[in-house]
Tab-separated table of C-alpha atoms and ligand atoms in Angstrom:
chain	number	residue	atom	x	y	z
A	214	UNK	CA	0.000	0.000	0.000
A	215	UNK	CA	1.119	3.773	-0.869
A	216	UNK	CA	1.059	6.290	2.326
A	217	UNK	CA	-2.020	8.808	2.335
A	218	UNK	CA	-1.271	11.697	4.365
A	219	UNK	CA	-4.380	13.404	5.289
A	220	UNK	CA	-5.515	16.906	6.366
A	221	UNK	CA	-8.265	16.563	8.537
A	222	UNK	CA	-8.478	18.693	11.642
A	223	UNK	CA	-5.528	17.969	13.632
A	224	UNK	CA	-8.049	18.693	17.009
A	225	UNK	CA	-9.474	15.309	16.746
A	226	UNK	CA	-6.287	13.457	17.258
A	227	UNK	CA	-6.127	15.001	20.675
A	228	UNK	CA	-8.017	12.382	22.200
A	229	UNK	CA	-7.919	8.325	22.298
A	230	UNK	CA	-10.470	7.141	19.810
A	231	UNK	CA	-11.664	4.327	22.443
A	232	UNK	CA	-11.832	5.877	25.596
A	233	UNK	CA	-12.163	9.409	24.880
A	234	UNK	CA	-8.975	9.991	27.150
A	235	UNK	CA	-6.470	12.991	26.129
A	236	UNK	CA	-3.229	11.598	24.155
A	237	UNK	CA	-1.061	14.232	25.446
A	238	UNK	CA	-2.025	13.344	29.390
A	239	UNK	CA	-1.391	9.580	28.958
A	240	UNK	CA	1.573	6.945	27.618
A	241	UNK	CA	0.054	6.007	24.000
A	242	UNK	CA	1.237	4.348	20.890
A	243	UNK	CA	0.813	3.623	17.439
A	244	UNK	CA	-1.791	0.806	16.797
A	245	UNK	CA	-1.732	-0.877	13.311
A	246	UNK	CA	-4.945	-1.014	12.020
A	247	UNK	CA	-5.439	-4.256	11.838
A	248	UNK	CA	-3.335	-4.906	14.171
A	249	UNK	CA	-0.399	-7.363	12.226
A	250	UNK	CA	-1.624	-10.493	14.291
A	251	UNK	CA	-4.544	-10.354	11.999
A	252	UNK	CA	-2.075	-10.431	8.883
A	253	UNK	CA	-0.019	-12.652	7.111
A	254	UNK	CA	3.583	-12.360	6.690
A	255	UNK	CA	5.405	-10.201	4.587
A	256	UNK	CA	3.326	-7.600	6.011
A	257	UNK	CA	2.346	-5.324	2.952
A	258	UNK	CA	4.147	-1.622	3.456
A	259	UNK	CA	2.553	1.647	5.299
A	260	UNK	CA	-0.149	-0.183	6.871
A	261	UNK	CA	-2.501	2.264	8.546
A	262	UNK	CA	-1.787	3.366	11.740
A	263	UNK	CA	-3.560	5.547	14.296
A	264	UNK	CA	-2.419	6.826	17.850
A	265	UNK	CA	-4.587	5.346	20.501
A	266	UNK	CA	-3.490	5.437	24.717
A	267	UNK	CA	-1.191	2.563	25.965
A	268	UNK	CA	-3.873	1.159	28.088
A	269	UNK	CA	-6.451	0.651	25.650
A	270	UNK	CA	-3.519	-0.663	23.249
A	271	UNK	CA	-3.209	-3.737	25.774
A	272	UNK	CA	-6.625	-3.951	26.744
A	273	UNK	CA	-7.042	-5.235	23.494
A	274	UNK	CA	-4.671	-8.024	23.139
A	275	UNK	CA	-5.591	-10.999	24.407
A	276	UNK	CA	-8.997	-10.702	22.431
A	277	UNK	CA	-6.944	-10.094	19.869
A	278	UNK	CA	-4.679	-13.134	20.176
A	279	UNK	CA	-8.168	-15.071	20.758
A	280	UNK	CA	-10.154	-13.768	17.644
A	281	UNK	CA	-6.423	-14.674	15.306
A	282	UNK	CA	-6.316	-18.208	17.373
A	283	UNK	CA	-9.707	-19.173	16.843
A	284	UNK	CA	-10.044	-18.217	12.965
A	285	UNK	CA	-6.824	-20.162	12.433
A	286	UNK	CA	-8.289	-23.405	14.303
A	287	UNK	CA	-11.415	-22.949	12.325
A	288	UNK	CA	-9.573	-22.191	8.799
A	289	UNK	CA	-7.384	-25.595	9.422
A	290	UNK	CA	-9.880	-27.934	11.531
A	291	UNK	CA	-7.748	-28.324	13.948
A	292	UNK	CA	-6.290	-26.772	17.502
A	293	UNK	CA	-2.636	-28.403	16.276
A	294	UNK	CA	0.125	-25.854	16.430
A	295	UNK	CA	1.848	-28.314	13.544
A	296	UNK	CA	-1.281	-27.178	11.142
A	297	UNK	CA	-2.231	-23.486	11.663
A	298	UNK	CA	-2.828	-21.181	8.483
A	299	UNK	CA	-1.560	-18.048	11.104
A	300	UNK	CA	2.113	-19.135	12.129
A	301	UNK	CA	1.513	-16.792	14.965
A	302	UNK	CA	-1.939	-18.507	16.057
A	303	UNK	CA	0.421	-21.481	16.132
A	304	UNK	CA	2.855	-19.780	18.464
A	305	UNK	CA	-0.266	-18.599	20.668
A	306	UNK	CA	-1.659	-22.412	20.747
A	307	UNK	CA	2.093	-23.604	21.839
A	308	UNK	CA	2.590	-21.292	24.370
A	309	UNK	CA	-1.067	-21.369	26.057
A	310	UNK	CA	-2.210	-24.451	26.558
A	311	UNK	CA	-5.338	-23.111	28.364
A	312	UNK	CA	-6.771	-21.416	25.333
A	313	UNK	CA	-5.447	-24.129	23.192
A	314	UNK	CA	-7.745	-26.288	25.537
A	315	UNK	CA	-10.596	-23.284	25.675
A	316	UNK	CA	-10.705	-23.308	21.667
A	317	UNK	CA	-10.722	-27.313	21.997
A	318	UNK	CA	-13.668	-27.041	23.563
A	319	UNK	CA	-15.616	-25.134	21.340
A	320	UNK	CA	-15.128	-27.813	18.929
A	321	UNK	CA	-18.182	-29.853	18.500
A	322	UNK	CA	-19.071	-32.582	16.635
A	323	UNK	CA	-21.886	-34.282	15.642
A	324	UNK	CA	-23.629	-36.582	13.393
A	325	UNK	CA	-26.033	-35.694	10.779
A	326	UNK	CA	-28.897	-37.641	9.497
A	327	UNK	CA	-26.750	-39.132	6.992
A	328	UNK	CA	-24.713	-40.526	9.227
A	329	UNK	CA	-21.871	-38.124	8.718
A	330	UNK	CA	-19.746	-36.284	11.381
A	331	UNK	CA	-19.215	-32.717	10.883
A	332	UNK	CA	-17.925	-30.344	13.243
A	333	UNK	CA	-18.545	-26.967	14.329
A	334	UNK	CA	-17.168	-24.094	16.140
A	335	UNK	CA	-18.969	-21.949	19.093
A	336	UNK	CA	-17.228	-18.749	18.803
A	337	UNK	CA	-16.671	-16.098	21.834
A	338	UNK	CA	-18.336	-13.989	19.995
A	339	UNK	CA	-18.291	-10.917	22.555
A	340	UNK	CA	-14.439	-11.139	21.912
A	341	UNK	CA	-14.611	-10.840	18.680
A	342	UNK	CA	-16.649	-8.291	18.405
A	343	UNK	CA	-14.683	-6.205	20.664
A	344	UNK	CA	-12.260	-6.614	18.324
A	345	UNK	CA	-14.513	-6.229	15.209
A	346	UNK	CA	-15.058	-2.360	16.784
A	347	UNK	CA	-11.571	-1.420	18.138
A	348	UNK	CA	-10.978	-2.009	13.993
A	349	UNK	CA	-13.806	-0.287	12.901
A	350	UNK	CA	-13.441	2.282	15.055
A	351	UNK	CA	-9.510	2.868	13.826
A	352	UNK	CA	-10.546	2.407	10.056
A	353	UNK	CA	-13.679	5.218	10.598
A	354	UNK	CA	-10.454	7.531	12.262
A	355	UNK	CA	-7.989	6.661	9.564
A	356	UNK	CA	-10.186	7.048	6.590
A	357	UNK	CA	-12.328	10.080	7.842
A	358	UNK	CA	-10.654	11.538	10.359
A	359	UNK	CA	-14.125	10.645	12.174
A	360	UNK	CA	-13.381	9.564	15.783
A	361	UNK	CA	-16.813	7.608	16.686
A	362	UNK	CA	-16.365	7.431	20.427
A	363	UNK	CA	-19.942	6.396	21.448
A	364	UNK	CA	-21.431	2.865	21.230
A	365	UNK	CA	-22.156	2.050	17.960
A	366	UNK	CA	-26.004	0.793	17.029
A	367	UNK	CA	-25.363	-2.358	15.678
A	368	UNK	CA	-22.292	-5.032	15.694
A	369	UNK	CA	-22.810	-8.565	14.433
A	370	UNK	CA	-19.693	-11.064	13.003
A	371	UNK	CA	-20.403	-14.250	10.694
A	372	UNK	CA	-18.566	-16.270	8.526
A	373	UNK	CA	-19.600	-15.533	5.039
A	374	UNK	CA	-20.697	-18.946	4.363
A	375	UNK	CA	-23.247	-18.735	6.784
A	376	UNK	CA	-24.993	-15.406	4.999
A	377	UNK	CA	-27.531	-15.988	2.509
A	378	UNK	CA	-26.841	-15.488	-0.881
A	379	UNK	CA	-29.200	-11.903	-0.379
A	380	UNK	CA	-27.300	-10.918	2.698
A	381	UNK	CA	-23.447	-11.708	0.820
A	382	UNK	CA	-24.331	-9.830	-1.943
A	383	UNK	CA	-25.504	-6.978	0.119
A	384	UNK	CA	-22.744	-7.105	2.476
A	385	UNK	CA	-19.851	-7.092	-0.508
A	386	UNK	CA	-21.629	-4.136	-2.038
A	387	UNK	CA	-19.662	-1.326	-0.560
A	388	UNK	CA	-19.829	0.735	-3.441
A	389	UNK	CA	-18.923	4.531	-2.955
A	390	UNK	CA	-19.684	5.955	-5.947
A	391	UNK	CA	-23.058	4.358	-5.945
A	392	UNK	CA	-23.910	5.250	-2.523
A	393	UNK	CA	-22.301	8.268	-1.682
A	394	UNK	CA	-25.283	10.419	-0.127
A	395	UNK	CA	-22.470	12.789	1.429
A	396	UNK	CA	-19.186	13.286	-0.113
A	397	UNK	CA	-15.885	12.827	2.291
A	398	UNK	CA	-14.284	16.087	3.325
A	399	UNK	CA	-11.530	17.860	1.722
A	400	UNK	CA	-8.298	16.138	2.414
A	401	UNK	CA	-9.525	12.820	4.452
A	402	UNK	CA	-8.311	9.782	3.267
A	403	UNK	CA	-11.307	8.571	1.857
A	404	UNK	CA	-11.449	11.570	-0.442
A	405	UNK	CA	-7.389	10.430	-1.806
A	406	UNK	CA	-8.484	7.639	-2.014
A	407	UNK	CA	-12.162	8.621	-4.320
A	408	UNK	CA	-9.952	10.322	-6.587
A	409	UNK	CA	-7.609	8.239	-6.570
A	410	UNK	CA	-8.844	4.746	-6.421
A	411	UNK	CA	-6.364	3.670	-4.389
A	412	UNK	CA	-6.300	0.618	-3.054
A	413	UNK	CA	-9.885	0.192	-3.684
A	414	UNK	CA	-11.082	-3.141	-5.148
A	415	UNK	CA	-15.299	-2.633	-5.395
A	416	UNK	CA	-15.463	0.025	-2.654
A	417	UNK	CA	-13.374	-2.649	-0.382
A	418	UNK	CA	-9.388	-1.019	0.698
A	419	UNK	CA	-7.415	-4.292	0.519
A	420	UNK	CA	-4.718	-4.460	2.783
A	421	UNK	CA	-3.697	-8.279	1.932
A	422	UNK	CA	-5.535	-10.399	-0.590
A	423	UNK	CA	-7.426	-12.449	0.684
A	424	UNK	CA	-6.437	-11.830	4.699
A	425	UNK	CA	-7.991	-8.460	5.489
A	426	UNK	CA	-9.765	-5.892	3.520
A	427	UNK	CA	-12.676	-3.389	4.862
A	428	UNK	CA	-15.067	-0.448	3.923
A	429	UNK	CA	-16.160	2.336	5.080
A	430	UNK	CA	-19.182	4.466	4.047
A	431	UNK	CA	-20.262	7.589	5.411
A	432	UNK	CA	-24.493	7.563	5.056
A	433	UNK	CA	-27.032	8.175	7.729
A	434	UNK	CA	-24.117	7.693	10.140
A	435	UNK	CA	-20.732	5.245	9.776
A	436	UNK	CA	-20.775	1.684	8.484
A	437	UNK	CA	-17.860	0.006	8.531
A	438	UNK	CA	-17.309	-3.851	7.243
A	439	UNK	CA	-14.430	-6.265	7.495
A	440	UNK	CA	-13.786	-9.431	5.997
A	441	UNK	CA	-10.799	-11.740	7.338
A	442	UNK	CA	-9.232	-14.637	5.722
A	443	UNK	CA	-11.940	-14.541	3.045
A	444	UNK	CA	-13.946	-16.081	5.604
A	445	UNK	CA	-15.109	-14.023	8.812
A	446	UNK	CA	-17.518	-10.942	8.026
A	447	UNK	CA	-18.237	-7.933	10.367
A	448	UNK	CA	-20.044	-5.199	10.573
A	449	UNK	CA	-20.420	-2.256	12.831
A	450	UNK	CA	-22.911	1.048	12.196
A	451	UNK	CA	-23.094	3.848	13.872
A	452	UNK	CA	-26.817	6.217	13.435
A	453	UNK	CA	-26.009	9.659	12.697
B	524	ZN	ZN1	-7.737	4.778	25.378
């Protein structure tokens, strides 16, 4: 990916997009966004980052190292360090037996009708979604300069598979040009990037093929989508 510099109001980076503390009176840091655990090496160049307080920062992790974990398990079939799509999943399932064991447990299996045994996977899902906000909440900052502090109205996470054919097509239709009731401001990100087109596939900003890519649109409030591995969908939407 190419660096966007942006010109939005340099007021609203005074404060930490998650807990509405002020940068300049607390330790902070730079947060990728995603955060690389959710990426593949090589890690593709200038990834977007956003300042965000220290505390927050770690709050985060462990869901984090859950959320990568569990997709991996689910993406191989198995909790086995030896088979994980994520090579750091597979040092987080060697190092932590306890959510190796946790994850384990999720796995169930039964038989169908048939006679068959297929398996499925119970998701934490409040974990995940915590995650699926802290990253829409840094890609609203990063491509609009928009810090969306309050609770958004809606947050739901799915693997693709499990949508409808209705509700895929829907989801993968992020198309700005289409939908754009209000156009981005001056400068933001999302403007570069209208003009631009960069790193836009469909309305989607790829930031590995087939790992991570999201949306954003700005229309009766912020929706923001994310798809992982080509596999795990989320949304989050804030009402204007
Ligand atoms: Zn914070």
């Amino acid at each position: 990916m190419d660096q966007i510099n942006e010109f939005v109001d340099e007021r609203q980076k005074s404060w930490c997009i998650h807990c509405g503390e002020f940068i300049e009176s607390v330790d902070s840091n730079r947060d990728h966004a995603p955060s690389k655990i959710l990426l593949l090496k090589p890690y593709p160049e200038n990834l977007p980052v956003v300042q965000i307080c220290k505390q927050c920062n770690e709050g985060f992790s462990l869901d984090e190292e859950y959320t990568a974990t569990f997709l991996s398990c689910v993406l191989t079939g198995s909790t086995n360090p030896d088979t994980q799509c994520n090579p750091r999943a597979a040092l987080i399932l060697r190092k932590s037996p306890n959510l190796r064991a946790r994850i384990e447990r999720a796995k169930k299996e039964y038989q169908t009708l048939g006679g068959e045994t297929r398996t499925v996977w119970i998701p934490e899902t409040g974990r995940i979604n915590r995650i699926a906000l802290k990253n829409a909440r840094n890609h609203a900052f990063f491509e609009y300069g928009e810090p969306m502090l309050q609770e958004p109205n809606s947050i739901w996470s799915a693997p693709l598979e499990t949508l409808t054919t209705e509700q895929r097509s829907e989801f993968e239709k992020i198309n700005m040009e289409a939908d754009l009731a209000g156009w981005p401001e001056v400068g933001s990100r999302m403007m570069t990037r209208l003009l631009t087109g960069q790193d836009f596939s469909d309305g989607w900003i790829v930031i590995q093929d087939g790992t991570y890519q999201y949306g954003v649109v700005q229309h009766d409030g912020i929706l923001v989508r994310s798809v992982l591995f080509n596999y795990l969908a989320t949304e989050v939407y804030w009402a204007d």
